[in-house]
PDB file of C-alpha atoms in Angstrom:
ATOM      1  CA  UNK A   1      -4.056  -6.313  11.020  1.00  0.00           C
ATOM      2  CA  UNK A   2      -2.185  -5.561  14.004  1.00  0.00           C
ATOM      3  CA  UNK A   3       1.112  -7.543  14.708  1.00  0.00           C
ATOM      4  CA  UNK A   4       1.182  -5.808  17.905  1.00  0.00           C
ATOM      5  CA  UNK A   5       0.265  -8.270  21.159  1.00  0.00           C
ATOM      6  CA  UNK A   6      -2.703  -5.734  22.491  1.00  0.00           C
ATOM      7  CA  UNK A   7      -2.322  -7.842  26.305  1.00  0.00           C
ATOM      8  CA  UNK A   8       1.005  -6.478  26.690  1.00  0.00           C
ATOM      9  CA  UNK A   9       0.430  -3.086  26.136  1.00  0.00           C
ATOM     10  CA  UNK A  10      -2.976  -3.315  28.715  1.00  0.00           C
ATOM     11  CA  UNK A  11      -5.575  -2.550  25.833  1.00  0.00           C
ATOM     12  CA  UNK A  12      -8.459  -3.835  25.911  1.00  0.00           C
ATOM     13  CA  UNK A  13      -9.212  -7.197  24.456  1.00  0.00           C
ATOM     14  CA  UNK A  14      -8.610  -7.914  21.217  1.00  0.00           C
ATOM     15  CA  UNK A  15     -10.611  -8.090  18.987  1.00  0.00           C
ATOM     16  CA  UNK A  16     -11.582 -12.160  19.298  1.00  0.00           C
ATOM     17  CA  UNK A  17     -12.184 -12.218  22.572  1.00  0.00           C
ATOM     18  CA  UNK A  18     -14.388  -8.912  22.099  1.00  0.00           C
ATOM     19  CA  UNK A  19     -16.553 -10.690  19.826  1.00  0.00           C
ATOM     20  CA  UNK A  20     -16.527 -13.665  21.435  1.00  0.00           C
ATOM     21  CA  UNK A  21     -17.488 -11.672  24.901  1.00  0.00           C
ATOM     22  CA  UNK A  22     -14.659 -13.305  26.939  1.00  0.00           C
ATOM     23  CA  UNK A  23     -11.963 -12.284  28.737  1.00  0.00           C
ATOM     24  CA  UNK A  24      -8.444 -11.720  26.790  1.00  0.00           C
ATOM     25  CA  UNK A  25      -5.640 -14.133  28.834  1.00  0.00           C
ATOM     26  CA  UNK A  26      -2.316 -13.283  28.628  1.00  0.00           C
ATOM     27  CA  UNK A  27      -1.006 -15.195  25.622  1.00  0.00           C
ATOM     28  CA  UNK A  28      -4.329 -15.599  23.372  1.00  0.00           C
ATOM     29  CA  UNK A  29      -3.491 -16.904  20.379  1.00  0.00           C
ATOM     30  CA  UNK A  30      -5.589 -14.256  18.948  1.00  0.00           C
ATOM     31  CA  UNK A  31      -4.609 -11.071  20.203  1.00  0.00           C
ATOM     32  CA  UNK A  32      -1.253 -10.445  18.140  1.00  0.00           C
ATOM     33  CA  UNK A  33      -3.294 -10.705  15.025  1.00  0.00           C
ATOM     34  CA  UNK A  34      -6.686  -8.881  15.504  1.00  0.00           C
ATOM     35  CA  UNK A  35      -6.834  -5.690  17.842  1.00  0.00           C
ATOM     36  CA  UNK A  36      -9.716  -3.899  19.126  1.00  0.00           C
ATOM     37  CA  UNK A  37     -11.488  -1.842  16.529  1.00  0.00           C
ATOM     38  CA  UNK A  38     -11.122  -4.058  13.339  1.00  0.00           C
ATOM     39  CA  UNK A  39     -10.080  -7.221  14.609  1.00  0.00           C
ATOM     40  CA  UNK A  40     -13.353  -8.076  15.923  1.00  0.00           C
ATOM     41  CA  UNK A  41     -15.066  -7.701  12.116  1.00  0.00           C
ATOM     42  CA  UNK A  42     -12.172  -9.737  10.669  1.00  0.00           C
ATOM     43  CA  UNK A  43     -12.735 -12.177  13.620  1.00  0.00           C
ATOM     44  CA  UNK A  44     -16.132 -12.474  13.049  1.00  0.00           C
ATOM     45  CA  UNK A  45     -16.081 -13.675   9.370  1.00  0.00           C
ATOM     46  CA  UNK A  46     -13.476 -16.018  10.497  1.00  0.00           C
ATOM     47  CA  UNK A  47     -15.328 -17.342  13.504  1.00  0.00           C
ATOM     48  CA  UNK A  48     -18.548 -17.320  11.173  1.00  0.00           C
ATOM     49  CA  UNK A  49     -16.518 -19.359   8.410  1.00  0.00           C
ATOM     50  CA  UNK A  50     -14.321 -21.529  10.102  1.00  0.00           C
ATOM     51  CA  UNK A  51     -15.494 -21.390  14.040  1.00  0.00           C
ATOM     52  CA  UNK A  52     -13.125 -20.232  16.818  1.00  0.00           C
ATOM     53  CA  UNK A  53     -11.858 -23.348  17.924  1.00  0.00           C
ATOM     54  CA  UNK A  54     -11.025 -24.468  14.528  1.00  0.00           C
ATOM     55  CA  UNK A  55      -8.787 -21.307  13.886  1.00  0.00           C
ATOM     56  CA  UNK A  56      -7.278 -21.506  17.259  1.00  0.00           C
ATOM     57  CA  UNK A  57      -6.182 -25.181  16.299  1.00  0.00           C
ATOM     58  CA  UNK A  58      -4.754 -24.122  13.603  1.00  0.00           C
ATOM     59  CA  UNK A  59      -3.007 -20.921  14.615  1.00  0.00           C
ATOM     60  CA  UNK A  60      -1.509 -23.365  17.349  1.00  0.00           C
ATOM     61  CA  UNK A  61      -0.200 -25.987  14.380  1.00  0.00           C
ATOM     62  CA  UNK A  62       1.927 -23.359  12.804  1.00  0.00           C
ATOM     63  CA  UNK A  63       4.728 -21.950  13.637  1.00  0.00           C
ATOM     64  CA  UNK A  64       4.809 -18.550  14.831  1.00  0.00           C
ATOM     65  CA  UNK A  65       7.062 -16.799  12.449  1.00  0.00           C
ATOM     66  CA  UNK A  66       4.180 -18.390   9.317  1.00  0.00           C
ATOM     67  CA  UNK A  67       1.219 -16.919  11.921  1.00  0.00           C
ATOM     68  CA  UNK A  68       0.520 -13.685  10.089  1.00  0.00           C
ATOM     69  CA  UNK A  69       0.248 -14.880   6.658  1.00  0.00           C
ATOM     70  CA  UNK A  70      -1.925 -17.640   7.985  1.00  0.00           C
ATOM     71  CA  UNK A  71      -4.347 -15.080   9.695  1.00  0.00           C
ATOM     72  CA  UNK A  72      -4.489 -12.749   6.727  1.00  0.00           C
ATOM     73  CA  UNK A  73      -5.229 -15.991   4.467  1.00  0.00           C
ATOM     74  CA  UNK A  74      -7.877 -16.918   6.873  1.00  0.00           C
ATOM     75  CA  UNK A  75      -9.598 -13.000   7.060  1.00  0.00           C
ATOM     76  CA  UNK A  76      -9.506 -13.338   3.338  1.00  0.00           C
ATOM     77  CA  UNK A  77     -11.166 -16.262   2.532  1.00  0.00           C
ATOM     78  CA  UNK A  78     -13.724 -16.157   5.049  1.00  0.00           C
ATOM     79  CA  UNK A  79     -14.332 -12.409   4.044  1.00  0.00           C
ATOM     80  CA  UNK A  80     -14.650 -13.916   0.563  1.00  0.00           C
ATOM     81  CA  UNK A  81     -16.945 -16.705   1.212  1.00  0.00           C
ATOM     82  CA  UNK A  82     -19.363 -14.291   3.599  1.00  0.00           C
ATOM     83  CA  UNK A  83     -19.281 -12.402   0.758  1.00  0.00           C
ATOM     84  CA  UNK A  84     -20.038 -14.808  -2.066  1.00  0.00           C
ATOM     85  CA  UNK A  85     -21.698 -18.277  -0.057  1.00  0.00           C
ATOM     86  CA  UNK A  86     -21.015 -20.313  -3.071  1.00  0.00           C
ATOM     87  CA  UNK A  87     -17.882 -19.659  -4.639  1.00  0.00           C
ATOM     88  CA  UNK A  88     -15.878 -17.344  -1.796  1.00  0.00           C
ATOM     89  CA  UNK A  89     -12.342 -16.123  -3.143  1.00  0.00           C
ATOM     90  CA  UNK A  90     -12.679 -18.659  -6.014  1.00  0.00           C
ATOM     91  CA  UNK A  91     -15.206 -16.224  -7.620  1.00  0.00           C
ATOM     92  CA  UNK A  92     -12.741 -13.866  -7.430  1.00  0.00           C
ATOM     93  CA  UNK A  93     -10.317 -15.174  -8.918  1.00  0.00           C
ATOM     94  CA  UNK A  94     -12.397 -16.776 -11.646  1.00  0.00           C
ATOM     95  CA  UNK A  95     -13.274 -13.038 -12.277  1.00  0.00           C
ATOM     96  CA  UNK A  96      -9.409 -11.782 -12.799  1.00  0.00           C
ATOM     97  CA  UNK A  97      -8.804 -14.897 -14.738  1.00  0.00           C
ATOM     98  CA  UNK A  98     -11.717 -13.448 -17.177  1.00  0.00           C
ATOM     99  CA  UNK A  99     -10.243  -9.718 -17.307  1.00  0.00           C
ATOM    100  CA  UNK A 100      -6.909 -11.295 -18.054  1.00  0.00           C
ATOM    101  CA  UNK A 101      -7.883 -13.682 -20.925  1.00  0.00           C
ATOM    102  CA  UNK A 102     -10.654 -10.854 -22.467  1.00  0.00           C
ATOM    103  CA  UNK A 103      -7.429  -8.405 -22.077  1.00  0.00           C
ATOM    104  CA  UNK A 104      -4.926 -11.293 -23.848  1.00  0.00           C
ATOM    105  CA  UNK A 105      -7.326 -11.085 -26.709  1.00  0.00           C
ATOM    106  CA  UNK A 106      -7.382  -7.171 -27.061  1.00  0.00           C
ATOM    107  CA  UNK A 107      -3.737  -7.184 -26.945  1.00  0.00           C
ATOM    108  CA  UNK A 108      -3.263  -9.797 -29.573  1.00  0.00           C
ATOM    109  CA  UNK A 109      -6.002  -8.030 -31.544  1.00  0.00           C
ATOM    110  CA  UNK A 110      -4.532  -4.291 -31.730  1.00  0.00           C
ATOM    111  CA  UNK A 111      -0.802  -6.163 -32.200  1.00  0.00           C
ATOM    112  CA  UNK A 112      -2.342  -7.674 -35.234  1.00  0.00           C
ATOM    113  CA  UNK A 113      -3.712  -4.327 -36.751  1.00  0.00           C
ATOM    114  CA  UNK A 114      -0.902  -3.105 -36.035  1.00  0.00           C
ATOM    115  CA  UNK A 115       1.135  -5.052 -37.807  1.00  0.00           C
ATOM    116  CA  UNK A 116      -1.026  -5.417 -40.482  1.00  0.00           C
ATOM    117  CA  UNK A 117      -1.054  -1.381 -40.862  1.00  0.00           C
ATOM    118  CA  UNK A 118       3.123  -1.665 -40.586  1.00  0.00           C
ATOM    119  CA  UNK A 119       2.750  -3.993 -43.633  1.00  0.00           C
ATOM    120  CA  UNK A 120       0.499  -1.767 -45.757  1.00  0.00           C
ATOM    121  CA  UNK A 121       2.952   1.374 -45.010  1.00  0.00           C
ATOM    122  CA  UNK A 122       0.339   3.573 -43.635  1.00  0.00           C
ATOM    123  CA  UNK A 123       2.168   6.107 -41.390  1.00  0.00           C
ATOM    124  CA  UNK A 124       1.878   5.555 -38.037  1.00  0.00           C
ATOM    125  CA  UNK A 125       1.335   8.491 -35.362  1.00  0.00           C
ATOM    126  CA  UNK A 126       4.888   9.983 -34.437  1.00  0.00           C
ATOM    127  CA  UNK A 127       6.756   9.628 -31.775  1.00  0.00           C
ATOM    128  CA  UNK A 128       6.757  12.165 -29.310  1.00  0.00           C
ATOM    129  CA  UNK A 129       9.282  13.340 -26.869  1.00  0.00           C
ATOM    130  CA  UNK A 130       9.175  13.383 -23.143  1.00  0.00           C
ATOM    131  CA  UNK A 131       8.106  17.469 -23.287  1.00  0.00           C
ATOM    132  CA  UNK A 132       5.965  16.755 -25.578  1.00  0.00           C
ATOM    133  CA  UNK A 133       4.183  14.008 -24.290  1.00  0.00           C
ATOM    134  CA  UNK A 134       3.766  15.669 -21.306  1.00  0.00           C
ATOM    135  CA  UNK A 135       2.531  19.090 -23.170  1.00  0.00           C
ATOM    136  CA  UNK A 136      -0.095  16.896 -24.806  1.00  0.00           C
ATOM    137  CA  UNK A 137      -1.019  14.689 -22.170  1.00  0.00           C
ATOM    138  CA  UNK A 138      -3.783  17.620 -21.124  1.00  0.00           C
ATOM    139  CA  UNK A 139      -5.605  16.966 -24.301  1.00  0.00           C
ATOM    140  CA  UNK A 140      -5.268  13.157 -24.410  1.00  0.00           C
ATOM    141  CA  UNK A 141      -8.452  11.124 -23.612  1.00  0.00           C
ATOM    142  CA  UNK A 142      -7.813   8.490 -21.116  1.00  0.00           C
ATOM    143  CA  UNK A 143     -10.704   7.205 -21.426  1.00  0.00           C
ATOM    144  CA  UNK A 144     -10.848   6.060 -25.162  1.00  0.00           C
ATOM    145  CA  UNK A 145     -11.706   2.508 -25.411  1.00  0.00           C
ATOM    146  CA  UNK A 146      -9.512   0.457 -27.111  1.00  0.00           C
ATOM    147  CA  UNK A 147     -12.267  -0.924 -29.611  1.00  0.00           C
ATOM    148  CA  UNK A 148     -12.401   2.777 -31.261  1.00  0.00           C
ATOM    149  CA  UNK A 149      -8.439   2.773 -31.429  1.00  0.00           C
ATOM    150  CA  UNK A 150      -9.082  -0.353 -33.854  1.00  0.00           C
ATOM    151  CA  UNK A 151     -11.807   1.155 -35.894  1.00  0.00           C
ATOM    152  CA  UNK A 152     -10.025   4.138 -36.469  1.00  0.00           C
ATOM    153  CA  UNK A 153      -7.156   1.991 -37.759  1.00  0.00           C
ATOM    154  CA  UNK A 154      -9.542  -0.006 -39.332  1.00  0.00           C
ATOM    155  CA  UNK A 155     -10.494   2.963 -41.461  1.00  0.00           C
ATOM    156  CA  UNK A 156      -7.279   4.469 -42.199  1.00  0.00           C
ATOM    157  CA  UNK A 157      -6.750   0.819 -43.645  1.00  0.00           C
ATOM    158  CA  UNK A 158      -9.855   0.860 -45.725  1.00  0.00           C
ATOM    159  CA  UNK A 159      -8.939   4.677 -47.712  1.00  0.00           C
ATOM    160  CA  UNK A 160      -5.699   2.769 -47.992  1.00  0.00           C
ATOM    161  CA  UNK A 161      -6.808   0.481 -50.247  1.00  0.00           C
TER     162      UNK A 161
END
């Protein structure tokens, strides 16, 4: 989003009044916050969410200084909600939420093999050194899921006993 005011420079509209096929006045309340090119697709999800008037109403009931945060909130959420009709940026963050708890539980899980390897004495994989680490790193898989790391210490467990 542009902070810039595309009036004074003598642009073209920005990109409200583009969509909205009128002429850009000096000191729209839109054109600091959405220029030209991609102002007019952020616009129109906002003008599709919210309506026009309602976002000018607001932009005009906040200060200026809290403007920019308040126009990136609004592009977001009506981005979101264009996107997904029925939840918008909720489903979102429902979806992190998820990824965070299903990661919580991987995390506890390998912390408890781990420690229950640390209290059978098995030997764990040595440390490395920075040159070494990075000397190795080529034939490191990135890739390995984290449910195979826990079967293979699942097995060294099991010849352990």
């Amino acid at each position: 989003m542009e902070t810039k005011n595309m009036r004074s420079g003598g642009g073209g509209p920005c990109g409200a009044c583009k969509f909205l096929r009128r002429k850009c006045v000096k000191g729209c309340i839109f054109a600091p916050y959405f220029d030209s090119e991609q102002g007019m697709a952020h616009f129109a999800a906002v003008h599709k969410v919210f309506g026009a008037s309602n976002a000018s109403k607001l932009l005009l009931t906040i200060p200026p200084n809290k403007r920019l945060e308040t126009v990136v909130t609004l592009c977001y959420e009506a981005l979101a909600r264009v996107r997904d009709p029925v939840y918008g940026c909720v489903g979102h963050i429902f979806t992190l939420q998820q990824q965070a708890v299903t990661l919580q539980a991987e995390l506890a899980y390998v912390q408890a093999r781990i420690s229950t390897l640390q209290q059978h004495h098995l030997p764990m994989p040595p440390t490395q050194t920075p040159s070494q680490a990075e000397a190795s790193s080529v034939c490191i898989n990135p890739s390995i899921d984290i449910t195979d790391l826990c079967n293979v210490l699942d097995q060294q467990l099991d010849d352990s006993m």
